[in-house]
PDB file of C-alpha atoms in Angstrom:
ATOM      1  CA  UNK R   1     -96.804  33.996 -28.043  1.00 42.00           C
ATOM      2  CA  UNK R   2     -95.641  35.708 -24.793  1.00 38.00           C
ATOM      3  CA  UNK R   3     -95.796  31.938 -23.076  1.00 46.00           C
ATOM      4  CA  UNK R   4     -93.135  30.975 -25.369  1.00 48.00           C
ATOM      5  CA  UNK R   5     -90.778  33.738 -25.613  1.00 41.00           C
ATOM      6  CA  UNK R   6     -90.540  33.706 -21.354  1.00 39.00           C
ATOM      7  CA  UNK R   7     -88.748  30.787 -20.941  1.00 43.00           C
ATOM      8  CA  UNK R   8     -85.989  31.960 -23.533  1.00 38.00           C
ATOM      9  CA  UNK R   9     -85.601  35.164 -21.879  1.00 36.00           C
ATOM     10  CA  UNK R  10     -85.116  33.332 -18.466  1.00 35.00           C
ATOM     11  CA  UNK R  11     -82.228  31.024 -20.147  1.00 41.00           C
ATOM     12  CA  UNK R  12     -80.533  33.694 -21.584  1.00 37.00           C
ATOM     13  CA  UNK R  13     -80.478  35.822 -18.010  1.00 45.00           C
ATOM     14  CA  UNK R  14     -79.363  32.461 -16.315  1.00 36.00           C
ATOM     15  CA  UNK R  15     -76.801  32.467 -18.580  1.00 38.00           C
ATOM     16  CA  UNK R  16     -75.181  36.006 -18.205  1.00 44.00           C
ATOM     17  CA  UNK R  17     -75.274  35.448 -14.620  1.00 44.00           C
ATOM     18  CA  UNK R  18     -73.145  32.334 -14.563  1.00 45.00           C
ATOM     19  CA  UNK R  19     -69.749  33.106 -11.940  1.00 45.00           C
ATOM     20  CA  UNK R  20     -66.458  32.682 -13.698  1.00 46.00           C
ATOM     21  CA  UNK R  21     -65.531  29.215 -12.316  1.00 46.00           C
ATOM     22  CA  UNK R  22     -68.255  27.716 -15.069  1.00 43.00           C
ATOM     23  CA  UNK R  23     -65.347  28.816 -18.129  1.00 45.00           C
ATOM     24  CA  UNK R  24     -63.499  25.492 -15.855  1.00 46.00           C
ATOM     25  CA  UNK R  25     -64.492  23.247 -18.475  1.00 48.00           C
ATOM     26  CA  UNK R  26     -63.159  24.827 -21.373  1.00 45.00           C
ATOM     27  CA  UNK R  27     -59.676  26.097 -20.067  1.00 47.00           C
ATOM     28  CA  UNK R  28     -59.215  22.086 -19.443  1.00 49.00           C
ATOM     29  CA  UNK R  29     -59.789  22.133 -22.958  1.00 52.00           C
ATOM     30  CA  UNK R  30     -56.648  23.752 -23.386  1.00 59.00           C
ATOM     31  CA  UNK R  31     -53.863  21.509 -24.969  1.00 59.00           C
ATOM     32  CA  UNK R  32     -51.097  20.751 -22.385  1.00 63.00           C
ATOM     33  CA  UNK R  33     -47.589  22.043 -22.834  1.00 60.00           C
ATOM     34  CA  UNK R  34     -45.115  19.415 -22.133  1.00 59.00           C
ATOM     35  CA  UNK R  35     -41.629  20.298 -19.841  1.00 66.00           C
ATOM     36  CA  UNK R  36     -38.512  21.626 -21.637  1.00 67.00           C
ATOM     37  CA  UNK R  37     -36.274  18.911 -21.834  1.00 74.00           C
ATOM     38  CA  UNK R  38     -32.322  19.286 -19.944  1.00 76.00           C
ATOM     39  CA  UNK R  39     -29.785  19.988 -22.965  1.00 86.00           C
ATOM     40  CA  UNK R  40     -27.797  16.944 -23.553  1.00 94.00           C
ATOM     41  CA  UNK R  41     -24.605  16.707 -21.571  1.00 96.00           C
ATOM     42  CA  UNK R  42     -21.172  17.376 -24.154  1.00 97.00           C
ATOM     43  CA  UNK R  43     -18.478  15.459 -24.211  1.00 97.00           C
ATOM     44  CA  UNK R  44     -15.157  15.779 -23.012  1.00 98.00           C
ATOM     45  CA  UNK R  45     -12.198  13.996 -25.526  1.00 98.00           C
ATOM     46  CA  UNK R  46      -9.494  12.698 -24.670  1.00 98.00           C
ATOM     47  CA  UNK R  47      -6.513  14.669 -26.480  1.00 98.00           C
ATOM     48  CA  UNK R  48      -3.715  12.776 -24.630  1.00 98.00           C
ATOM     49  CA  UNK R  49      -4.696  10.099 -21.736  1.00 98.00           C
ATOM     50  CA  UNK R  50      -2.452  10.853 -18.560  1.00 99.00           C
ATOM     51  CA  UNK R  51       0.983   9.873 -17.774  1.00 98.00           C
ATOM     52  CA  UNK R  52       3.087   8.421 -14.533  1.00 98.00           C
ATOM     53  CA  UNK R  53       6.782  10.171 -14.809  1.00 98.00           C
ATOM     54  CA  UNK R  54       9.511   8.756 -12.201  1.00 98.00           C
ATOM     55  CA  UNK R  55      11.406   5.548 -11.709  1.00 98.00           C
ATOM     56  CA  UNK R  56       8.728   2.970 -11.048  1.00 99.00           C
ATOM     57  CA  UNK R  57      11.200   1.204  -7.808  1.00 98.00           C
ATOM     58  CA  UNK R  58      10.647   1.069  -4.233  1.00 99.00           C
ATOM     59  CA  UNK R  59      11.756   4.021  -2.982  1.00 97.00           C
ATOM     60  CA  UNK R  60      11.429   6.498  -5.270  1.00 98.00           C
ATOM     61  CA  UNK R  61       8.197   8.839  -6.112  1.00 99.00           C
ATOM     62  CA  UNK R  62       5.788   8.498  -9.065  1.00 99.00           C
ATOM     63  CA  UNK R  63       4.038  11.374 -10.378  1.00 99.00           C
ATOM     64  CA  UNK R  64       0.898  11.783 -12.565  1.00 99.00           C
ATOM     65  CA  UNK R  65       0.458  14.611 -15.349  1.00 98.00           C
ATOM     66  CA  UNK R  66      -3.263  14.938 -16.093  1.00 98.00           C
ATOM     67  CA  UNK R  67      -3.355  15.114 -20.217  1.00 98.00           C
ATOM     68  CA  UNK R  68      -4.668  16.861 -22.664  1.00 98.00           C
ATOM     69  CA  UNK R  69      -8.472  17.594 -23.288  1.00 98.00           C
ATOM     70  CA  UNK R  70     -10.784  18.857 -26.155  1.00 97.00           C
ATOM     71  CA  UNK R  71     -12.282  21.590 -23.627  1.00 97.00           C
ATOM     72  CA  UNK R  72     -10.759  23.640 -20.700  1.00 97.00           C
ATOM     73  CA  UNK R  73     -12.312  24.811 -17.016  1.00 97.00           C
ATOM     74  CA  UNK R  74     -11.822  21.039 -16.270  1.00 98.00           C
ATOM     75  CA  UNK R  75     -11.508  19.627 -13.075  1.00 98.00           C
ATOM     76  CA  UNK R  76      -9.739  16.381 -12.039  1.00 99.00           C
ATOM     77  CA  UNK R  77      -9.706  14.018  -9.314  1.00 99.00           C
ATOM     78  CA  UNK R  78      -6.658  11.292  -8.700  1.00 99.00           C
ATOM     79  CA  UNK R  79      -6.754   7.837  -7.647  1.00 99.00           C
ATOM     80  CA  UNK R  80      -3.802   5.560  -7.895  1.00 99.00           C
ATOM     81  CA  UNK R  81      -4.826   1.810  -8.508  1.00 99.00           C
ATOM     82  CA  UNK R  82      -2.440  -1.515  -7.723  1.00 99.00           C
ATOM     83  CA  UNK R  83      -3.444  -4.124 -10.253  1.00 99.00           C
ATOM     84  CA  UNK R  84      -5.866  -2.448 -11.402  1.00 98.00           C
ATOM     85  CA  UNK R  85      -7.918  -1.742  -8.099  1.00 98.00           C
ATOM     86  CA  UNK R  86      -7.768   1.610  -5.604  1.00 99.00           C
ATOM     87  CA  UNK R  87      -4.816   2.290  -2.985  1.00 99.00           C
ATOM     88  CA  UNK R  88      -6.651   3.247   0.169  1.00 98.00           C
ATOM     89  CA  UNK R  89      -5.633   7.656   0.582  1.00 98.00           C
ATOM     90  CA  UNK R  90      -3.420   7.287  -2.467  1.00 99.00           C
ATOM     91  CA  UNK R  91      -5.319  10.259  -4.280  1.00 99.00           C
ATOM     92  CA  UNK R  92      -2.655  12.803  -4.707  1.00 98.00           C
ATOM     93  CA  UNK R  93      -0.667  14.032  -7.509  1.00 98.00           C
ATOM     94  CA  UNK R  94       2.168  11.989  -6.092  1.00 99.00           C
ATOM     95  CA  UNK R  95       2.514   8.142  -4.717  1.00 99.00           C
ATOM     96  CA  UNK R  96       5.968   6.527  -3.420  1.00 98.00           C
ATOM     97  CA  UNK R  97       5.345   2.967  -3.925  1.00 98.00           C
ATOM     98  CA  UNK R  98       4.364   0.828  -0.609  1.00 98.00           C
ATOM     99  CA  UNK R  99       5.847  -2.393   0.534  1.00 98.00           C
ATOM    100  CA  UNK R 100       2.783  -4.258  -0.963  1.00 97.00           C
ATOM    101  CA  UNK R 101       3.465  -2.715  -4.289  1.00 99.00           C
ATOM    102  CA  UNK R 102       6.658  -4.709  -5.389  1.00 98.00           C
ATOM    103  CA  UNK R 103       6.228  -7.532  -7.858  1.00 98.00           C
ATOM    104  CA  UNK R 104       2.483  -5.698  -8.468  1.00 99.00           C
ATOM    105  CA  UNK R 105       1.151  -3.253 -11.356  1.00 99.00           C
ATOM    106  CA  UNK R 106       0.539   0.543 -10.836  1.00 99.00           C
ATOM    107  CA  UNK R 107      -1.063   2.628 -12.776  1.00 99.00           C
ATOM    108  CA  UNK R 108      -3.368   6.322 -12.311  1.00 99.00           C
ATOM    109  CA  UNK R 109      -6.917   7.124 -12.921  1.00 99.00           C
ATOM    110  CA  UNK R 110      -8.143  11.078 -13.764  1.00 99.00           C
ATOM    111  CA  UNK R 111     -11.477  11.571 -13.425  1.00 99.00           C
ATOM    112  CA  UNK R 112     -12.222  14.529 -15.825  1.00 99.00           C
ATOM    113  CA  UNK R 113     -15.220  16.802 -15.296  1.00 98.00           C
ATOM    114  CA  UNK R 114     -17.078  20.007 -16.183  1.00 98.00           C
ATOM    115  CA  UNK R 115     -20.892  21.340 -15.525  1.00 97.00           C
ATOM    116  CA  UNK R 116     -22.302  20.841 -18.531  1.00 96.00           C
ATOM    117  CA  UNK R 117     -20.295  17.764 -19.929  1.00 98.00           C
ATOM    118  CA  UNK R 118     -20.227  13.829 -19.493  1.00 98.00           C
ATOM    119  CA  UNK R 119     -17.384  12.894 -16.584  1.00 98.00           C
ATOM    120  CA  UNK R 120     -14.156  10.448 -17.775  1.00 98.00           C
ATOM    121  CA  UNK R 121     -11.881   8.592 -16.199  1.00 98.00           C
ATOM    122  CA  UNK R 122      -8.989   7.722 -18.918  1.00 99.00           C
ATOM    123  CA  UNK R 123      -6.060   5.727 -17.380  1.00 98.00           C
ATOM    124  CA  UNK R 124      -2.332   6.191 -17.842  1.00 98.00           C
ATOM    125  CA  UNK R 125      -0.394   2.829 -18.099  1.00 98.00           C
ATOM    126  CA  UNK R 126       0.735   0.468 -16.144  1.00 98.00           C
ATOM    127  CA  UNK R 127       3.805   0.123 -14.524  1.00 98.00           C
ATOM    128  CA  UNK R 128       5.568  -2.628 -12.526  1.00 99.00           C
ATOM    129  CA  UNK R 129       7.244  -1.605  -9.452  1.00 99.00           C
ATOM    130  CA  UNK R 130      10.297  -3.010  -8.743  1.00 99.00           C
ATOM    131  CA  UNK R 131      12.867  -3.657  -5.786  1.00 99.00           C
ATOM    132  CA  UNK R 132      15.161  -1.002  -4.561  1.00 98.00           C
ATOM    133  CA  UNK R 133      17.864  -2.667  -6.878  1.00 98.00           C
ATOM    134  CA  UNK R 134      17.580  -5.467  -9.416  1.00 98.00           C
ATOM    135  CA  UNK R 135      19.184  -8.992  -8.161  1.00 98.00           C
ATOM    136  CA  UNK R 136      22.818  -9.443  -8.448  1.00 98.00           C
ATOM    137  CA  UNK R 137      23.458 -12.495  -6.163  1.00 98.00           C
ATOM    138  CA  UNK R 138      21.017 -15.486  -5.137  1.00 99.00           C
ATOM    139  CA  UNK R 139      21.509 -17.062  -2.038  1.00 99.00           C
ATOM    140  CA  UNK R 140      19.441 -20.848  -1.276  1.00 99.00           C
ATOM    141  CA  UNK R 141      19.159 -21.329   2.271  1.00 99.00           C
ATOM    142  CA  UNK R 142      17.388 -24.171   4.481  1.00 99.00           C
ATOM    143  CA  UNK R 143      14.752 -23.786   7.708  1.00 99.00           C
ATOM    144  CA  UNK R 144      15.866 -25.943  10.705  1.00 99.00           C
ATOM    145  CA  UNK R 145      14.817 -26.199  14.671  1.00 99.00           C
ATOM    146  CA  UNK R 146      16.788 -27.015  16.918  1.00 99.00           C
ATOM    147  CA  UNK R 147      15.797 -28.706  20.500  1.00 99.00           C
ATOM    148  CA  UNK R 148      11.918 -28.474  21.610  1.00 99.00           C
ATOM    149  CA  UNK R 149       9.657 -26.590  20.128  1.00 99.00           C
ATOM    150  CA  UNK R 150       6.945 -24.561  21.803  1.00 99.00           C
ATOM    151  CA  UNK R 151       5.898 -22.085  18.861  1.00 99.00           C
ATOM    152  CA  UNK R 152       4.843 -22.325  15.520  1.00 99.00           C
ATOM    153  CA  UNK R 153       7.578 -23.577  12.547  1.00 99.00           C
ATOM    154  CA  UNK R 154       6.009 -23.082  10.130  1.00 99.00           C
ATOM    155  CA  UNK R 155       4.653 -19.491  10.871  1.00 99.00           C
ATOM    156  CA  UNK R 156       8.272 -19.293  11.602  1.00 99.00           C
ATOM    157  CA  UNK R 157       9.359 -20.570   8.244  1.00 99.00           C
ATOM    158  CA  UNK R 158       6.862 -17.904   6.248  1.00 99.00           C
ATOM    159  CA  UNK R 159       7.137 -14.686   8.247  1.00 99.00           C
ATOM    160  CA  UNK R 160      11.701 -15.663   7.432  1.00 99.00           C
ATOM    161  CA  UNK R 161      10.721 -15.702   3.964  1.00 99.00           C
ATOM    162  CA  UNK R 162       8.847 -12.626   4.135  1.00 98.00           C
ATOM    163  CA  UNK R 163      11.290 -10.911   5.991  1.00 99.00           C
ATOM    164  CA  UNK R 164      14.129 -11.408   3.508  1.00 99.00           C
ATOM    165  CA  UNK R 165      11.659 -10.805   0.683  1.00 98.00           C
ATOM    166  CA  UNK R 166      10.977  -7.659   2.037  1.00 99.00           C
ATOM    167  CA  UNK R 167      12.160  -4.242   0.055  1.00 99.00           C
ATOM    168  CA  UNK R 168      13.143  -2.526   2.754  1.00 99.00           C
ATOM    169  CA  UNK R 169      15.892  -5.222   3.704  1.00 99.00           C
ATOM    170  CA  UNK R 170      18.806  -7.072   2.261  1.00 99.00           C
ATOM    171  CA  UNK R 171      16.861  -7.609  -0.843  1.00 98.00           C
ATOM    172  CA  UNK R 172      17.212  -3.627  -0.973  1.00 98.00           C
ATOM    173  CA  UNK R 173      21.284  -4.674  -1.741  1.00 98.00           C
ATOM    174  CA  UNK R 174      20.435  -6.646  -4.894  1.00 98.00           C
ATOM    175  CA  UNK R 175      20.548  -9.839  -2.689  1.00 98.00           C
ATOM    176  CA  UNK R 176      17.398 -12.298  -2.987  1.00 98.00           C
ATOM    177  CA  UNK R 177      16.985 -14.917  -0.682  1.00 99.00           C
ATOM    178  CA  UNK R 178      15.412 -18.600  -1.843  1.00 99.00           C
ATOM    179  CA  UNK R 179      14.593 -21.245   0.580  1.00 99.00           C
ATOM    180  CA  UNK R 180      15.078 -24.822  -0.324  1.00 99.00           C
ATOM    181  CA  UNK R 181      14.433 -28.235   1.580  1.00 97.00           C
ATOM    182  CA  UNK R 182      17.494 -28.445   2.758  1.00 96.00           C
ATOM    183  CA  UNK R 183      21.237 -27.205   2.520  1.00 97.00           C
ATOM    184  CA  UNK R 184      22.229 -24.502   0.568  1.00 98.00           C
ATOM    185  CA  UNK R 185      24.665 -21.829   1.279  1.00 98.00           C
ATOM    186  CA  UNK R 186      23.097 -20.402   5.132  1.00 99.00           C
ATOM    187  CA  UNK R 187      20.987 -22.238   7.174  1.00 99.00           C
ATOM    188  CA  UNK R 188      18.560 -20.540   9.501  1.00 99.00           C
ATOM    189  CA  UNK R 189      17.704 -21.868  12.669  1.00 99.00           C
ATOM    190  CA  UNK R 190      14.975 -22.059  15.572  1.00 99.00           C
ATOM    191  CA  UNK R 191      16.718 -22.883  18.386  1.00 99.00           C
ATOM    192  CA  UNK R 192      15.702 -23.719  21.986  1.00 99.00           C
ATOM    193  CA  UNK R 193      17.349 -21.047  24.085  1.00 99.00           C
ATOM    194  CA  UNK R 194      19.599 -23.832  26.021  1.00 99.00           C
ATOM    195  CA  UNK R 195      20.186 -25.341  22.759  1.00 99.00           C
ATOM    196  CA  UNK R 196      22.093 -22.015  21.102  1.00 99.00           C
ATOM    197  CA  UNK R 197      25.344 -22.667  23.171  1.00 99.00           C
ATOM    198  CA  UNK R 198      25.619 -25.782  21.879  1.00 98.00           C
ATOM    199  CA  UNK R 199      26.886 -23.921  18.392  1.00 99.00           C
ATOM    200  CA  UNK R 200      29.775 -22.097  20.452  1.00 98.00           C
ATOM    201  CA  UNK R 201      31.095 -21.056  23.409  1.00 98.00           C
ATOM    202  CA  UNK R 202      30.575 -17.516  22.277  1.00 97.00           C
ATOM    203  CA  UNK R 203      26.689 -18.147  22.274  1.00 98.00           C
ATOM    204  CA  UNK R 204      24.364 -17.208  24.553  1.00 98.00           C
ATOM    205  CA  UNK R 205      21.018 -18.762  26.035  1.00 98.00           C
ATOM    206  CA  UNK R 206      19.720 -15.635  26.211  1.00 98.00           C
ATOM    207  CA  UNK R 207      20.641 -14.214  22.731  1.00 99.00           C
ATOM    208  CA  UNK R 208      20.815 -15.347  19.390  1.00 99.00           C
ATOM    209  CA  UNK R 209      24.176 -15.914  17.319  1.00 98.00           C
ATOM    210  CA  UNK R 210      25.384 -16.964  13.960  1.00 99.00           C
ATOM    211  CA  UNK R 211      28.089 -19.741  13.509  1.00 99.00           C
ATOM    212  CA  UNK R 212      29.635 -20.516  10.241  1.00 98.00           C
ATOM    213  CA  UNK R 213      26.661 -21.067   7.866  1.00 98.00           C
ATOM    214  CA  UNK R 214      23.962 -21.520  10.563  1.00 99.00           C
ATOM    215  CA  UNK R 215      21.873 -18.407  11.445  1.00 99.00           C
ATOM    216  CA  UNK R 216      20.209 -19.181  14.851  1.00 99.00           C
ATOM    217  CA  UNK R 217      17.556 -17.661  16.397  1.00 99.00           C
ATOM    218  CA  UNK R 218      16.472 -17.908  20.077  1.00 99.00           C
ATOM    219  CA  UNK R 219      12.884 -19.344  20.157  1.00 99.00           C
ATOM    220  CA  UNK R 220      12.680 -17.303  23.745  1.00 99.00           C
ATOM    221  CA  UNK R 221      13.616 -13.889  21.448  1.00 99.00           C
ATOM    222  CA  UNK R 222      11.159 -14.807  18.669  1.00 99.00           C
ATOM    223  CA  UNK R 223       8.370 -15.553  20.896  1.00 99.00           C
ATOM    224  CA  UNK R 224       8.708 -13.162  23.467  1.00 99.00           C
ATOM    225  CA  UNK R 225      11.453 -10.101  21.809  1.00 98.00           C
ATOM    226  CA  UNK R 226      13.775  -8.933  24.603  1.00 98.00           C
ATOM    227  CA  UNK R 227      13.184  -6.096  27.648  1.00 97.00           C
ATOM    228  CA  UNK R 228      15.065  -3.497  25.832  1.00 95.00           C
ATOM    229  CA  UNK R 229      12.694  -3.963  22.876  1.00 96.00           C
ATOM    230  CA  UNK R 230       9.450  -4.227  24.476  1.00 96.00           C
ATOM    231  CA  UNK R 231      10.254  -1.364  27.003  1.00 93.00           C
ATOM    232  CA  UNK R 232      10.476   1.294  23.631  1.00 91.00           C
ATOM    233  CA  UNK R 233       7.420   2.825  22.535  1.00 90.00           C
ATOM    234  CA  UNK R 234       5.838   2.006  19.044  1.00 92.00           C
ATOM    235  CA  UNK R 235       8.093  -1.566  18.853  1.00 96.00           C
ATOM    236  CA  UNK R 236       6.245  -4.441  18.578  1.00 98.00           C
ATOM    237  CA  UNK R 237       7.045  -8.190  18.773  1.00 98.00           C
ATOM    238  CA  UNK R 238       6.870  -8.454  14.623  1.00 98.00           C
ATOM    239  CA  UNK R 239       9.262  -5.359  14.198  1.00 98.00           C
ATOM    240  CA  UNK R 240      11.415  -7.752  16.560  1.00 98.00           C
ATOM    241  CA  UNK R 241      11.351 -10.627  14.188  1.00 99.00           C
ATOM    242  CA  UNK R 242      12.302  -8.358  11.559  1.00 99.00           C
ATOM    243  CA  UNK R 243      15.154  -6.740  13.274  1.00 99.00           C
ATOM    244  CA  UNK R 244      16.782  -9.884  14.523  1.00 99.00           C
ATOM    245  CA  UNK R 245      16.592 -11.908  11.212  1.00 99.00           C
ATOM    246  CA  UNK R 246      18.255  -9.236   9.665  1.00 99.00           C
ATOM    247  CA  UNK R 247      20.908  -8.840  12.026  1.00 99.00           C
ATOM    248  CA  UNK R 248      21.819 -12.268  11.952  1.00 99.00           C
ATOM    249  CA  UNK R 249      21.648 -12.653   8.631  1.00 99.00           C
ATOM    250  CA  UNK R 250      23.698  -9.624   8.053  1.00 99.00           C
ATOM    251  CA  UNK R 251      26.568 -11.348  10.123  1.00 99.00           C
ATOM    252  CA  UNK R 252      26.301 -14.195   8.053  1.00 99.00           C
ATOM    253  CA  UNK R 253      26.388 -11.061   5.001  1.00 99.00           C
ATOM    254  CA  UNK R 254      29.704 -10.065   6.496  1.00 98.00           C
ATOM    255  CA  UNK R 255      29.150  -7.195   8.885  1.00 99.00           C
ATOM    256  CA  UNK R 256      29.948  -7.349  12.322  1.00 98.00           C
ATOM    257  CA  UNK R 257      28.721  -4.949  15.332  1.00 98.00           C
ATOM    258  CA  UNK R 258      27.640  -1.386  14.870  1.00 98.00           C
ATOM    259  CA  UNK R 259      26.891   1.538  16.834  1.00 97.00           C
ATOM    260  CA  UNK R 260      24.570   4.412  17.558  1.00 97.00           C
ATOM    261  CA  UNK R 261      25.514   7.177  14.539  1.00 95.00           C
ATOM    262  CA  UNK R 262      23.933  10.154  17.308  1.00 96.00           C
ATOM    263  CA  UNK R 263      21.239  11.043  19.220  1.00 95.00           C
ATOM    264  CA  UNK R 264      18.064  10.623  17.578  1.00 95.00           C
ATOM    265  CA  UNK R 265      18.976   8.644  14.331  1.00 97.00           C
ATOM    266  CA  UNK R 266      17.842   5.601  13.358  1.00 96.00           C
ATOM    267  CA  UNK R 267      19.955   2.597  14.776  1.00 98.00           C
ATOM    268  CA  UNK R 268      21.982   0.390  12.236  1.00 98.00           C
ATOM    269  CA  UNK R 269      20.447  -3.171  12.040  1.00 99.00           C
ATOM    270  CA  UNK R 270      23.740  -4.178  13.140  1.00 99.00           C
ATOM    271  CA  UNK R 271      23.494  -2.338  16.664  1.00 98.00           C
ATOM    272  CA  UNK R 272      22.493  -4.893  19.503  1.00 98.00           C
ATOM    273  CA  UNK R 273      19.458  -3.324  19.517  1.00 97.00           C
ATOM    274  CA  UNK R 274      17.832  -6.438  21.278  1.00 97.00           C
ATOM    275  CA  UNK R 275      20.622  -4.809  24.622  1.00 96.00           C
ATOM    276  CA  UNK R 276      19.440  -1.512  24.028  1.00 94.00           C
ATOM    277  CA  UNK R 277      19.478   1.881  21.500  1.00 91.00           C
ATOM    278  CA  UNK R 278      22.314   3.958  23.348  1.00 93.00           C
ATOM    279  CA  UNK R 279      20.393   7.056  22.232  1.00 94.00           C
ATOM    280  CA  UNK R 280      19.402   5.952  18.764  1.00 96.00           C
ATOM    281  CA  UNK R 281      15.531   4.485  17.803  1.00 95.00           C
ATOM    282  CA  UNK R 282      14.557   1.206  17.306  1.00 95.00           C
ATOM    283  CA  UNK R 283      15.303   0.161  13.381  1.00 97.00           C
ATOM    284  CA  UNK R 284      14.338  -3.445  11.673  1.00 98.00           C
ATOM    285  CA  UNK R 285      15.818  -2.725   8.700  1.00 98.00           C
ATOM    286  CA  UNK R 286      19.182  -2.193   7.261  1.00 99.00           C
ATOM    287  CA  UNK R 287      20.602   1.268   6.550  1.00 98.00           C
ATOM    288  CA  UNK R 288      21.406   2.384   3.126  1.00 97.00           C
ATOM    289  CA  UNK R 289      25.128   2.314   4.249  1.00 97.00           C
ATOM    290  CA  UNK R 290      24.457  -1.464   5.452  1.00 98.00           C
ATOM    291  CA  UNK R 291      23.232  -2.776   2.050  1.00 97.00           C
ATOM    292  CA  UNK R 292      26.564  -3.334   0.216  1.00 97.00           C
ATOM    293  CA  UNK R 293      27.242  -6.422   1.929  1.00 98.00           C
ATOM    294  CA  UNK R 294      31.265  -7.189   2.392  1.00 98.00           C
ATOM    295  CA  UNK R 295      30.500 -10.776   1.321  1.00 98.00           C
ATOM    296  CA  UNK R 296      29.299  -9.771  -1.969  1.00 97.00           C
ATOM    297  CA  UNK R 297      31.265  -6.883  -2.915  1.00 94.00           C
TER     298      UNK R 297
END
């Protein structure tokens, strides 16, 4: 009897003594709680979707209001878009259109936030910016050269275009500019430098004139600008081109020679500016006092 009931003492005292890592097992046991879920984000509705306010024209300033939400403590972040894609640092309340921007589409996106709430981005619409004023005379001109050539027509031919397409010039006057294959009211002209004379006595090989209908530039001028030019800082050989099309072109407009205004101010296009400043800065572009041309008043 005593042989049997020894080993179930032993078991029982083997038992008692077991450390407190053996319960291991059964705390695995345990059933596992899953991780509270994040609350689902609210949303934000759009009450009223944001507005551009201002005369959409070259020139003038656009401005954005942000609307009208379903919740407040928002925050909002601006980017202006041109045909539907970004404008590089144009993420203020404000934008004045850009050359580029003419002809094109703007409108503004909001992005609407708040912790706790799914982010939007509602668009006002679009606008189409236009010229400084709308046209009130076309003029058809041609592209001729004049003597040898030793530069590029036909870069010569766009970068005319461009310049008279250009807000900030005569197109600013409500004159636009169309180029046919030949005649029309002005011709413009790439001349040779010893071929400019040959227009009139009053022309110079160094300079470049207007005659009657004919616009000429100096191929020397256009290639190369002039001393006066090059010797100012910030001018460059394009701002050249621009300044010198203009001025002849604004002869053929009816203007004739201007001067400095003072110290410090911008020149008139119709300075010699290719001679020199006499105090004023460079300018490629015609003044707002320059853009009601005499021959169109």
């Amino acid at each position: 009897m005593l042989s049997r009931i020894l080993p179930l003492v032993l078991a029982l005292g083997l038992l008692s003594a077991a450390p407190a890592g053996a319960t291991a097992d059964a705390s695995a046991a345990e059933p596992t709680v899953a991780p509270t879920s994040a609350p689902a984000l609210q949303p934000i509705v759009v009450r009223e979707r944001p507005r551009m306010k201002g005369t959409a024209r070259f020139g003038k300033t656009l401005t954005r209001t942000v609307g009208r939400y379903s919740v407040g403590g928002l925050t909002f972040r601006t980017q202006w878009l041109r045909d539907g894609k970004p404008i590089t640092g144009a993420t203020r309340w404000k934008y004045k259109p850009r050359v580029r921007d003419v002809g094109h589409t703007i409108r503004v996106r909001v992005t609407v936030s708040r912790a706790g709430h799914r982010s939007i981005a509602p668009r006002s619409s679009w606008r189409r910016i236009k010229h400084v004023r709308d046209t009130r005379r076309t003029v058809k001109y041609s592209i001729a050269t004049k003597g040898r050539m030793t530069t590029s027509v036909a870069t010569f031919r766009r970068q005319v275009q461009q310049i008279l397409d250009d807000p900030r010039g005569w197109r600013a006057g409500g004159i636009r500019f169309t180029r046919v294959k030949s005649g029309g009211s002005m011709t413009i002209v790439l001349a040779q430098a010893s071929q400019v004379p040959s227009y009139s006595s009053a022309c110079s090989s160094t300079w470049s004139c207007r005659v009657g209908r004919h616009v000429i530039i100096n191929q020397e001028r256009w290639k190369h600008a002039s001393p006066a030019w090059n010797r100012a800082k910030g001018t460059t050989l394009l701002g050249y081109r621009h300044m010198v099309v203009n001025h002849e072109v604004g002869h053929w407009l009816g203007w004739h020679h201007a001067s400095c205004g003072g110290k410090g101010q911008k020149a008139p296009v119709m300075m010699q500016q290719s001679k020199g400043r006499n105090g004023c800065t460079f300018n490629p572009w015609p003044k707002p006092s320059e853009r009601n041309v005499p021959r169109y008043r």
